[in-house]
PDB file of C-alpha atoms in Angstrom:
ATOM      1  CA  GLU A   1     -16.156   5.589  16.342  1.00 40.00           C
ATOM      2  CA  GLY A   2     -13.337   8.242  16.337  1.00 42.00           C
ATOM      3  CA  ARG A   3     -14.179   9.843  19.152  1.00 47.00           C
ATOM      4  CA  PHE A   4     -12.367  10.407  21.948  1.00 49.00           C
ATOM      5  CA  PHE A   5     -12.624  10.930  25.788  1.00 47.00           C
ATOM      6  CA  ALA A   6     -11.430  13.084  28.759  1.00 53.00           C
ATOM      7  CA  HIS A   7     -11.231   9.837  30.778  1.00 50.00           C
ATOM      8  CA  PRO A   8     -10.777   6.261  29.648  1.00 56.00           C
ATOM      9  CA  ILE A   9     -13.434   4.090  29.093  1.00 50.00           C
ATOM     10  CA  ILE A  10     -12.745   1.099  30.634  1.00 54.00           C
ATOM     11  CA  PRO A  11     -15.193  -2.228  29.544  1.00 52.00           C
ATOM     12  CA  CYS A  12     -17.158  -4.171  31.309  1.00 52.00           C
ATOM     13  CA  ARG A  13     -15.003  -7.476  32.485  1.00 57.00           C
ATOM     14  CA  TYR A  14     -16.616  -9.986  31.316  1.00 53.00           C
ATOM     15  CA  ILE A  15     -16.330  -8.180  27.645  1.00 56.00           C
ATOM     16  CA  ALA A  16     -13.053  -8.391  28.741  1.00 60.00           C
ATOM     17  CA  GLN A  17     -12.901 -12.084  29.922  1.00 67.00           C
ATOM     18  CA  LEU A  18     -14.907 -12.950  26.979  1.00 62.00           C
ATOM     19  CA  CYS A  19     -12.166 -11.436  24.495  1.00 63.00           C
ATOM     20  CA  GLN A  20      -9.143 -12.962  26.306  1.00 69.00           C
ATOM     21  CA  GLU A  21     -10.768 -16.433  26.426  1.00 67.00           C
ATOM     22  CA  MET A  22     -11.911 -16.318  22.300  1.00 63.00           C
ATOM     23  CA  LEU A  23      -7.764 -15.235  21.952  1.00 65.00           C
ATOM     24  CA  ASP A  24      -7.095 -17.908  23.967  1.00 70.00           C
ATOM     25  CA  GLU A  25      -8.967 -20.367  22.018  1.00 65.00           C
ATOM     26  CA  LEU A  26      -7.743 -18.972  18.828  1.00 62.00           C
ATOM     27  CA  LYS A  27      -3.899 -19.450  19.239  1.00 62.00           C
ATOM     28  CA  ASP A  28      -4.310 -22.788  20.968  1.00 60.00           C
ATOM     29  CA  MET A  29      -6.191 -24.021  18.292  1.00 58.00           C
ATOM     30  CA  GLU A  30      -4.553 -26.507  15.905  1.00 54.00           C
ATOM     31  CA  SER A  31      -7.211 -26.647  13.328  1.00 53.00           C
ATOM     32  CA  GLU A  32     -10.787 -25.058  12.947  1.00 57.00           C
ATOM     33  CA  SER A  33     -13.342 -26.642  14.366  1.00 63.00           C
ATOM     34  CA  ASP A  34     -17.152 -25.006  14.992  1.00 66.00           C
ATOM     35  CA  HIS A  35     -15.962 -23.856  18.562  1.00 68.00           C
ATOM     36  CA  THR A  36     -13.406 -22.179  17.164  1.00 68.00           C
ATOM     37  CA  SER A  37     -15.427 -20.934  14.279  1.00 74.00           C
ATOM     38  CA  ALA A  38     -17.916 -19.644  16.839  1.00 76.00           C
ATOM     39  CA  CYS A  39     -15.316 -17.626  18.962  1.00 74.00           C
ATOM     40  CA  MET A  40     -13.615 -16.347  15.561  1.00 77.00           C
ATOM     41  CA  MET A  41     -16.666 -15.083  14.488  1.00 80.00           C
ATOM     42  CA  LEU A  42     -17.720 -13.424  17.671  1.00 81.00           C
ATOM     43  CA  TYR A  43     -14.330 -11.713  18.347  1.00 81.00           C
ATOM     44  CA  ILE A  44     -14.342 -10.334  14.666  1.00 84.00           C
ATOM     45  CA  ALA A  45     -17.950  -8.904  15.456  1.00 84.00           C
ATOM     46  CA  LEU A  46     -16.543  -7.064  18.303  1.00 84.00           C
ATOM     47  CA  CYS A  47     -14.118  -5.909  16.155  1.00 86.00           C
ATOM     48  CA  PHE A  48     -16.695  -4.597  14.135  1.00 84.00           C
ATOM     49  CA  LYS A  49     -17.690  -2.136  17.107  1.00 84.00           C
ATOM     50  CA  ARG A  50     -14.358  -1.645  18.611  1.00 86.00           C
ATOM     51  CA  PRO A  51     -11.691  -1.744  16.530  1.00 89.00           C
ATOM     52  CA  LEU A  52      -9.372  -1.127  18.741  1.00 89.00           C
ATOM     53  CA  LEU A  53      -9.391  -5.386  19.535  1.00 88.00           C
ATOM     54  CA  LEU A  54      -7.735  -5.489  15.982  1.00 92.00           C
ATOM     55  CA  HIS A  55      -4.345  -5.329  18.063  1.00 91.00           C
ATOM     56  CA  ALA A  56      -4.901  -8.259  19.341  1.00 87.00           C
ATOM     57  CA  TYR A  57      -6.096 -10.274  16.421  1.00 89.00           C
ATOM     58  CA  PHE A  58      -2.849  -9.329  14.988  1.00 92.00           C
ATOM     59  CA  HIS A  59      -0.799 -10.867  17.883  1.00 87.00           C
ATOM     60  CA  VAL A  60      -3.033 -13.679  17.533  1.00 85.00           C
ATOM     61  CA  TYR A  61      -2.003 -14.176  13.624  1.00 88.00           C
ATOM     62  CA  THR A  62       1.514 -14.434  14.883  1.00 88.00           C
ATOM     63  CA  LEU A  63       1.079 -16.863  17.288  1.00 83.00           C
ATOM     64  CA  CYS A  64      -1.232 -19.474  15.379  1.00 81.00           C
ATOM     65  CA  THR A  65       0.994 -21.935  13.816  1.00 76.00           C
ATOM     66  CA  GLN A  66      -1.534 -23.907  10.907  1.00 79.00           C
ATOM     67  CA  PRO A  67      -1.191 -22.168   7.841  1.00 84.00           C
ATOM     68  CA  GLU A  68      -4.961 -22.563   7.290  1.00 82.00           C
ATOM     69  CA  VAL A  69      -6.199 -20.959  10.200  1.00 80.00           C
ATOM     70  CA  GLN A  70      -3.877 -17.952   9.463  1.00 86.00           C
ATOM     71  CA  GLN A  71      -5.722 -17.982   6.114  1.00 89.00           C
ATOM     72  CA  THR A  72      -8.920 -17.837   7.709  1.00 86.00           C
ATOM     73  CA  LEU A  73      -7.848 -14.917  10.022  1.00 88.00           C
ATOM     74  CA  ASN A  74      -6.703 -13.325   7.128  1.00 91.00           C
ATOM     75  CA  THR A  75      -9.785 -13.480   5.222  1.00 91.00           C
ATOM     76  CA  LYS A  76     -12.024 -12.805   7.684  1.00 89.00           C
ATOM     77  CA  LEU A  77     -10.145  -9.107   8.711  1.00 91.00           C
ATOM     78  CA  ALA A  78     -11.135  -7.758   5.131  1.00 90.00           C
ATOM     79  CA  GLU A  79     -14.918  -8.056   6.595  1.00 87.00           C
ATOM     80  CA  VAL A  80     -13.969  -6.151   9.540  1.00 88.00           C
ATOM     81  CA  VAL A  81     -12.270  -3.387   7.639  1.00 88.00           C
ATOM     82  CA  ALA A  82     -14.823  -3.087   4.662  1.00 84.00           C
ATOM     83  CA  ASN A  83     -16.540  -1.282   7.344  1.00 83.00           C
ATOM     84  CA  LEU A  84     -13.961   1.352   8.588  1.00 85.00           C
ATOM     85  CA  SER A  85     -12.825   4.548   6.849  1.00 84.00           C
ATOM     86  CA  PRO A  86      -9.740   4.851   5.387  1.00 85.00           C
ATOM     87  CA  THR A  87      -9.123   7.707   8.105  1.00 85.00           C
ATOM     88  CA  HIS A  88      -9.761   5.560  11.213  1.00 88.00           C
ATOM     89  CA  PRO A  89      -7.387   6.788  13.475  1.00 90.00           C
ATOM     90  CA  GLU A  90      -6.925   3.427  14.952  1.00 91.00           C
ATOM     91  CA  LEU A  91      -5.265   2.275  11.459  1.00 93.00           C
ATOM     92  CA  PRO A  92      -1.885   3.785  11.761  1.00 94.00           C
ATOM     93  CA  ARG A  93      -1.472   2.510  15.212  1.00 94.00           C
ATOM     94  CA  LEU A  94      -2.110  -0.955  13.861  1.00 94.00           C
ATOM     95  CA  ILE A  95      -0.279  -0.993  11.455  1.00 95.00           C
ATOM     96  CA  ARG A  96       2.870   0.821  13.354  1.00 95.00           C
ATOM     97  CA  GLY A  97       2.430  -2.482  16.061  1.00 94.00           C
ATOM     98  CA  ALA A  98       2.540  -4.885  12.366  1.00 95.00           C
ATOM     99  CA  THR A  99       5.632  -6.937  12.489  1.00 94.00           C
ATOM    100  CA  PRO A 100       7.390  -8.759   9.697  1.00 94.00           C
ATOM    101  CA  ALA A 101       5.495 -11.816  11.278  1.00 93.00           C
ATOM    102  CA  ASN A 102       2.146 -10.155  10.214  1.00 93.00           C
ATOM    103  CA  GLU A 103       2.971  -7.732   7.354  1.00 95.00           C
ATOM    104  CA  THR A 104       0.318 -10.094   5.569  1.00 94.00           C
ATOM    105  CA  LEU A 105      -2.749  -8.824   7.416  1.00 95.00           C
ATOM    106  CA  VAL A 106      -1.448  -5.125   6.340  1.00 96.00           C
ATOM    107  CA  ILE A 107      -1.392  -5.779   3.038  1.00 94.00           C
ATOM    108  CA  THR A 108      -4.747  -7.494   3.304  1.00 94.00           C
ATOM    109  CA  LEU A 109      -6.160  -4.136   5.322  1.00 94.00           C
ATOM    110  CA  LEU A 110      -4.818  -1.968   2.739  1.00 92.00           C
ATOM    111  CA  ASP A 111      -6.351  -3.995  -0.157  1.00 90.00           C
ATOM    112  CA  ALA A 112      -9.866  -4.476   1.546  1.00 89.00           C
ATOM    113  CA  LEU A 113      -9.509  -0.294   2.011  1.00 88.00           C
ATOM    114  CA  SER A 114      -8.533   0.303  -1.611  1.00 84.00           C
ATOM    115  CA  ALA A 115     -11.483  -2.094  -3.116  1.00 80.00           C
ATOM    116  CA  GLN A 116     -13.660  -0.118  -0.536  1.00 75.00           C
ATOM    117  CA  SER A 117     -12.533   3.080  -2.289  1.00 69.00           C
ATOM    118  CA  ALA A 118     -12.521   2.575  -5.939  1.00 62.00           C
ATOM    119  CA  ALA A 119     -15.900   3.484  -6.984  1.00 54.00           C
ATOM    120  CA  LYS A 120     -15.439   6.623  -5.173  1.00 61.00           C
ATOM    121  CA  GLU A 121     -13.983   9.675  -7.202  1.00 53.00           C
ATOM    122  CA  GLY A 122     -10.425  10.165  -6.408  1.00 54.00           C
ATOM    123  CA  GLY A 123     -10.011   6.691  -5.082  1.00 60.00           C
ATOM    124  CA  LEU A 124      -8.038   5.902  -2.083  1.00 67.00           C
ATOM    125  CA  VAL A 125      -7.635   8.709   0.602  1.00 73.00           C
ATOM    126  CA  LEU A 126      -5.168   7.798   3.651  1.00 81.00           C
ATOM    127  CA  SER A 127      -3.739  10.011   6.058  1.00 83.00           C
ATOM    128  CA  ARG A 128       0.134  11.102   5.721  1.00 86.00           C
ATOM    129  CA  GLU A 129       0.385   9.347   9.341  1.00 91.00           C
ATOM    130  CA  MET A 130      -0.832   5.936   7.496  1.00 92.00           C
ATOM    131  CA  ALA A 131       1.031   6.375   4.546  1.00 92.00           C
ATOM    132  CA  GLU A 132       4.703   6.964   7.183  1.00 94.00           C
ATOM    133  CA  ALA A 133       3.285   3.485   8.964  1.00 95.00           C
ATOM    134  CA  VAL A 134       3.068   1.770   5.909  1.00 95.00           C
ATOM    135  CA  LEU A 135       6.883   2.801   4.590  1.00 95.00           C
ATOM    136  CA  SER A 136       7.900   2.228   7.962  1.00 95.00           C
ATOM    137  CA  LEU A 137       6.453  -1.126   7.685  1.00 96.00           C
ATOM    138  CA  TYR A 138       7.995  -1.545   4.437  1.00 96.00           C
ATOM    139  CA  ARG A 139      11.475  -0.892   5.388  1.00 95.00           C
ATOM    140  CA  GLN A 140      11.517  -3.543   8.035  1.00 94.00           C
ATOM    141  CA  THR A 141      10.031  -6.054   5.806  1.00 94.00           C
ATOM    142  CA  GLN A 142      11.463  -4.617   2.242  1.00 94.00           C
ATOM    143  CA  ASN A 143       8.089  -6.240   0.653  1.00 95.00           C
ATOM    144  CA  ALA A 144       7.024  -3.414  -2.260  1.00 95.00           C
ATOM    145  CA  GLN A 145       3.717  -4.708  -2.635  1.00 94.00           C
ATOM    146  CA  LEU A 146       3.249  -2.371   0.986  1.00 95.00           C
ATOM    147  CA  LEU A 147       4.215   0.878  -1.697  1.00 95.00           C
ATOM    148  CA  VAL A 148       1.367  -0.255  -4.052  1.00 93.00           C
ATOM    149  CA  PRO A 149      -1.360   1.457  -1.988  1.00 90.00           C
ATOM    150  CA  ILE A 150       0.405   4.302  -0.517  1.00 92.00           C
ATOM    151  CA  VAL A 151       2.752   5.489  -3.182  1.00 92.00           C
ATOM    152  CA  GLY A 152       0.304   7.798  -4.377  1.00 88.00           C
ATOM    153  CA  HIS A 153       0.313   9.539  -0.933  1.00 89.00           C
ATOM    154  CA  LEU A 154       4.303   9.835  -0.465  1.00 91.00           C
ATOM    155  CA  HIS A 155       6.139  13.104  -1.139  1.00 92.00           C
ATOM    156  CA  LYS A 156       7.960  13.016  -4.547  1.00 93.00           C
ATOM    157  CA  SER A 157      11.932  12.647  -3.355  1.00 93.00           C
ATOM    158  CA  GLU A 158       9.904   9.540  -1.489  1.00 94.00           C
ATOM    159  CA  VAL A 159       8.163   7.681  -4.421  1.00 95.00           C
ATOM    160  CA  LEU A 160      11.310   8.528  -6.996  1.00 93.00           C
ATOM    161  CA  GLN A 161      14.062   6.863  -4.378  1.00 94.00           C
ATOM    162  CA  LEU A 162      11.748   4.165  -3.914  1.00 95.00           C
ATOM    163  CA  LEU A 163      10.964   3.943  -8.065  1.00 95.00           C
ATOM    164  CA  PRO A 164      13.404   0.928  -8.612  1.00 94.00           C
ATOM    165  CA  PHE A 165      11.879  -1.305  -5.660  1.00 95.00           C
ATOM    166  CA  VAL A 166       7.965  -0.429  -7.293  1.00 95.00           C
ATOM    167  CA  LEU A 167       9.610  -1.965 -10.703  1.00 95.00           C
ATOM    168  CA  LYS A 168      11.255  -5.195  -9.276  1.00 92.00           C
ATOM    169  CA  LEU A 169       7.195  -6.129  -8.053  1.00 93.00           C
ATOM    170  CA  GLU A 170       6.831  -9.471 -10.412  1.00 87.00           C
ATOM    171  CA  SER A 171       3.263  -8.927 -12.036  1.00 92.00           C
ATOM    172  CA  LYS A 172       3.370  -5.931 -14.437  1.00 93.00           C
ATOM    173  CA  ASP A 173      -0.520  -5.517 -13.212  1.00 94.00           C
ATOM    174  CA  GLN A 174       0.666  -4.909  -9.380  1.00 94.00           C
ATOM    175  CA  VAL A 175       3.366  -2.149 -11.588  1.00 96.00           C
ATOM    176  CA  LYS A 176       0.502  -0.681 -13.629  1.00 95.00           C
ATOM    177  CA  THR A 177      -1.622  -0.355 -10.122  1.00 93.00           C
ATOM    178  CA  ALA A 178       0.858   1.628  -8.188  1.00 94.00           C
ATOM    179  CA  PHE A 179       1.738   3.956 -11.310  1.00 95.00           C
ATOM    180  CA  ALA A 180      -2.270   4.703 -11.630  1.00 92.00           C
ATOM    181  CA  ARG A 181      -2.257   5.341  -7.987  1.00 89.00           C
ATOM    182  CA  LEU A 182       0.617   7.237  -7.859  1.00 91.00           C
ATOM    183  CA  LEU A 183      -0.827  10.055 -10.875  1.00 90.00           C
ATOM    184  CA  SER A 184      -4.328   9.571  -9.344  1.00 83.00           C
ATOM    185  CA  GLY A 185      -2.896  10.883  -5.940  1.00 68.00           C
ATOM    186  CA  ALA A 186      -1.199  13.922  -7.480  1.00 59.00           C
ATOM    187  CA  ALA A 187      -3.879  14.309  -9.271  1.00 55.00           C
ATOM    188  CA  ALA A 188      -5.905  14.464  -5.786  1.00 55.00           C
ATOM    189  CA  ALA A 189      -3.728  16.750  -4.773  1.00 54.00           C
ATOM    190  CA  ALA A 190      -4.114  19.471  -6.903  1.00 52.00           C
ATOM    191  CA  GLY A 191      -7.445  19.391  -6.390  1.00 51.00           C
ATOM    192  CA  GLY A 192      -7.279  19.373  -2.746  1.00 49.00           C
ATOM    193  CA  VAL A 193      -8.174  16.070  -1.656  1.00 47.00           C
ATOM    194  CA  ALA A 194      -4.961  15.594   0.321  1.00 49.00           C
ATOM    195  CA  ALA A 195      -5.295  18.556   2.565  1.00 47.00           C
ATOM    196  CA  ALA A 196      -8.815  17.072   3.201  1.00 43.00           C
ATOM    197  CA  ALA A 197      -7.365  14.302   4.234  1.00 50.00           C
ATOM    198  CA  GLY A 198      -4.979  16.250   6.736  1.00 51.00           C
ATOM    199  CA  GLY A 199      -2.353  15.595   4.805  1.00 50.00           C
ATOM    200  CA  GLY A 200      -1.743  19.081   3.857  1.00 53.00           C
ATOM    201  CA  GLU A 201       0.017  20.245   0.354  1.00 59.00           C
ATOM    202  CA  ILE A 202       3.262  17.961  -0.645  1.00 67.00           C
ATOM    203  CA  ASP A 203       5.224  17.810  -3.239  1.00 83.00           C
ATOM    204  CA  ARG A 204       3.894  15.230  -5.854  1.00 87.00           C
ATOM    205  CA  VAL A 205       5.430  13.041  -8.829  1.00 92.00           C
ATOM    206  CA  THR A 206       3.515  14.237 -12.269  1.00 93.00           C
ATOM    207  CA  ALA A 207       3.324  12.047 -15.260  1.00 94.00           C
ATOM    208  CA  VAL A 208       6.291  13.773 -16.574  1.00 94.00           C
ATOM    209  CA  ASP A 209       8.431  13.076 -13.643  1.00 95.00           C
ATOM    210  CA  LEU A 210       7.704   9.822 -13.287  1.00 95.00           C
ATOM    211  CA  LEU A 211       8.385   8.737 -17.238  1.00 94.00           C
ATOM    212  CA  GLU A 212      11.463  10.456 -16.930  1.00 94.00           C
ATOM    213  CA  ALA A 213      12.694   8.622 -13.462  1.00 94.00           C
ATOM    214  CA  ILE A 214      11.716   5.207 -15.342  1.00 94.00           C
ATOM    215  CA  ILE A 215      14.471   6.384 -18.134  1.00 92.00           C
ATOM    216  CA  ARG A 216      16.910   7.203 -15.342  1.00 89.00           C
ATOM    217  CA  VAL A 217      16.731   3.879 -13.674  1.00 91.00           C
ATOM    218  CA  GLU A 218      17.943   2.152 -16.885  1.00 87.00           C
ATOM    219  CA  ARG A 219      21.087   4.495 -16.481  1.00 83.00           C
ATOM    220  CA  ASP A 220      21.661   4.039 -12.738  1.00 83.00           C
ATOM    221  CA  ASN A 221      20.055   0.468 -11.997  1.00 81.00           C
ATOM    222  CA  ARG A 222      22.307   0.093  -8.811  1.00 77.00           C
ATOM    223  CA  GLU A 223      19.365  -2.580  -8.115  1.00 82.00           C
ATOM    224  CA  ASN A 224      20.063  -4.607 -11.530  1.00 87.00           C
ATOM    225  CA  LEU A 225      17.330  -4.660 -12.846  1.00 90.00           C
ATOM    226  CA  PRO A 226      16.503  -6.345 -16.405  1.00 91.00           C
ATOM    227  CA  ILE A 227      16.070  -3.664 -18.649  1.00 91.00           C
ATOM    228  CA  LYS A 228      13.055  -5.754 -20.104  1.00 92.00           C
ATOM    229  CA  ARG A 229      11.559  -4.744 -16.574  1.00 92.00           C
ATOM    230  CA  ILE A 230      12.001  -1.243 -16.888  1.00 93.00           C
ATOM    231  CA  SER A 231      10.895  -1.251 -20.290  1.00 93.00           C
ATOM    232  CA  ASP A 232       7.504  -2.926 -19.169  1.00 94.00           C
ATOM    233  CA  SER A 233       7.141  -0.584 -16.867  1.00 94.00           C
ATOM    234  CA  LEU A 234       7.641   2.208 -19.706  1.00 93.00           C
ATOM    235  CA  ASP A 235       4.819   0.268 -21.315  1.00 93.00           C
ATOM    236  CA  CYS A 236       2.342   0.727 -18.113  1.00 94.00           C
ATOM    237  CA  CYS A 237       2.363   4.239 -18.521  1.00 93.00           C
ATOM    238  CA  PHE A 238       1.445   3.992 -21.942  1.00 92.00           C
ATOM    239  CA  GLU A 239      -1.768   1.694 -20.719  1.00 92.00           C
ATOM    240  CA  LEU A 240      -2.723   4.764 -18.417  1.00 92.00           C
ATOM    241  CA  ARG A 241      -3.148   7.608 -21.043  1.00 87.00           C
ATOM    242  CA  ASP A 242      -6.251   8.659 -19.047  1.00 89.00           C
ATOM    243  CA  LYS A 243      -3.631   9.817 -16.324  1.00 89.00           C
ATOM    244  CA  ILE A 244      -1.203  10.705 -18.579  1.00 90.00           C
ATOM    245  CA  ASP A 245      -1.372  14.001 -20.857  1.00 89.00           C
ATOM    246  CA  THR A 246       0.135  13.832 -24.415  1.00 88.00           C
ATOM    247  CA  LYS A 247       1.689  16.983 -23.867  1.00 90.00           C
ATOM    248  CA  SER A 248       4.210  14.832 -20.923  1.00 92.00           C
ATOM    249  CA  PHE A 249       6.179  13.271 -23.906  1.00 92.00           C
ATOM    250  CA  PRO A 250       8.015  15.922 -25.659  1.00 91.00           C
ATOM    251  CA  ILE A 251       8.630  17.449 -22.224  1.00 94.00           C
ATOM    252  CA  VAL A 252      10.353  14.416 -21.080  1.00 94.00           C
ATOM    253  CA  MET A 253      11.965  13.659 -24.268  1.00 92.00           C
ATOM    254  CA  THR A 254      13.065  17.596 -23.865  1.00 93.00           C
ATOM    255  CA  ARG A 255      14.446  17.576 -19.776  1.00 91.00           C
ATOM    256  CA  ILE A 256      16.369  13.778 -20.910  1.00 91.00           C
ATOM    257  CA  LEU A 257      18.572  15.405 -24.509  1.00 90.00           C
ATOM    258  CA  GLU A 258      19.179  18.504 -22.343  1.00 90.00           C
ATOM    259  CA  THR A 259      20.600  16.739 -19.482  1.00 85.00           C
ATOM    260  CA  THR A 260      22.500  13.916 -21.088  1.00 83.00           C
ATOM    261  CA  GLU A 261      24.977  13.031 -23.545  1.00 82.00           C
ATOM    262  CA  LEU A 262      24.209  12.159 -27.021  1.00 71.00           C
ATOM    263  CA  GLU A 263      26.094   9.136 -26.928  1.00 74.00           C
ATOM    264  CA  ALA A 264      24.862   8.403 -23.564  1.00 81.00           C
ATOM    265  CA  LEU A 265      20.920   8.695 -23.942  1.00 85.00           C
ATOM    266  CA  PRO A 266      19.825   5.921 -22.737  1.00 87.00           C
ATOM    267  CA  LYS A 267      18.052   2.719 -24.710  1.00 88.00           C
ATOM    268  CA  LEU A 268      14.740   3.834 -23.306  1.00 90.00           C
ATOM    269  CA  PHE A 269      14.921   6.635 -24.809  1.00 90.00           C
ATOM    270  CA  GLY A 270      14.760   5.312 -27.690  1.00 90.00           C
ATOM    271  CA  ARG A 271      11.742   3.296 -26.857  1.00 91.00           C
ATOM    272  CA  LEU A 272      10.188   5.879 -25.507  1.00 91.00           C
ATOM    273  CA  MET A 273      10.274   7.709 -28.731  1.00 90.00           C
ATOM    274  CA  VAL A 274       9.194   4.826 -30.659  1.00 89.00           C
ATOM    275  CA  LEU A 275       6.263   4.141 -28.434  1.00 88.00           C
ATOM    276  CA  VAL A 276       5.250   8.146 -29.042  1.00 89.00           C
ATOM    277  CA  LEU A 277       5.475   7.777 -32.672  1.00 86.00           C
ATOM    278  CA  ARG A 278       2.829   4.993 -32.565  1.00 83.00           C
ATOM    279  CA  GLU A 279       0.351   6.773 -30.563  1.00 74.00           C
TER     280      GLU A 279
END
C-alpha cells in the first residue's frame, strides 16, 4: 500500500465485475440476509487490500435506505480502518469526497484511527492534508464532532476561530477529549512529530492560549453559549493537569489583567482564580 506507479494498474475485469455486483447487492438490499452479509464481508476483505474501494463503499452508504444496513456498514468500516495507517494517502482523498450524507462514516473512520493510535506515544498523527480535508467537510456539515480528532493538527488561528463551536459539543467528555488532543498536538509539534508527518512547523495553541481563549469566549460570545457551558470547559482544563503546567495560570491572569479594564473583567476570570486557589 501507499506505492504509486508510472502507469495505472487495471484490475482483472472479473474482480471489477465482482466488486460492482457486490455494490449493487448492498445498494438494493432492504434488510440483511446471508447472501448480502457475505457480499459485504467479501467487499470489506477487498478494501483491506485496496483502500481505493472505500470510495464506492461511502457512496453505497448514502444510497441505502434501511438504517440497520447503514449501521452495519458503519460498524464494519472500523475493521478496515484498523488496518490502515493514519497517514495513508487515500484517506484525505476519501474524506474530500465525503458529503453530509455520509459524514457518519468519516466520524467512525476518525474514531477508529484515534483508537488505533491511543497506545502510541504522541497519540494520533495526521497529515496536514488530512486535517484540511476534515475541516472542509466540517464547513459543509457544521458538525463539531468532526473537529475533535483534528483540533490538535490545526493552526492556532483556526483553533481560536473554531473554539466556540467545540465548546458547543453536547458531551463534556468530548470537549475534554478535544482539549487533550489539542494540547497533545502542541506537545508533539514541539517534539517534531508534526514535521515528521509531513505537516511542517505550524503555530500551535499552547495551554496559555487555550485558557485565555476560553475566558475571552465569555466576553465575545457570538454563539450565545450558556455561561455554565463555558465554565465547564474551564473545568476540563483543570482535569488535564498532566498537560497544563502550573506556570500557565499566572501567565493567563496577567495577560487578561493587562488587556482588560477592571470593571469589564469576565466572570470566568473569578472562576479561574477560585480553581487556581483550590490547587
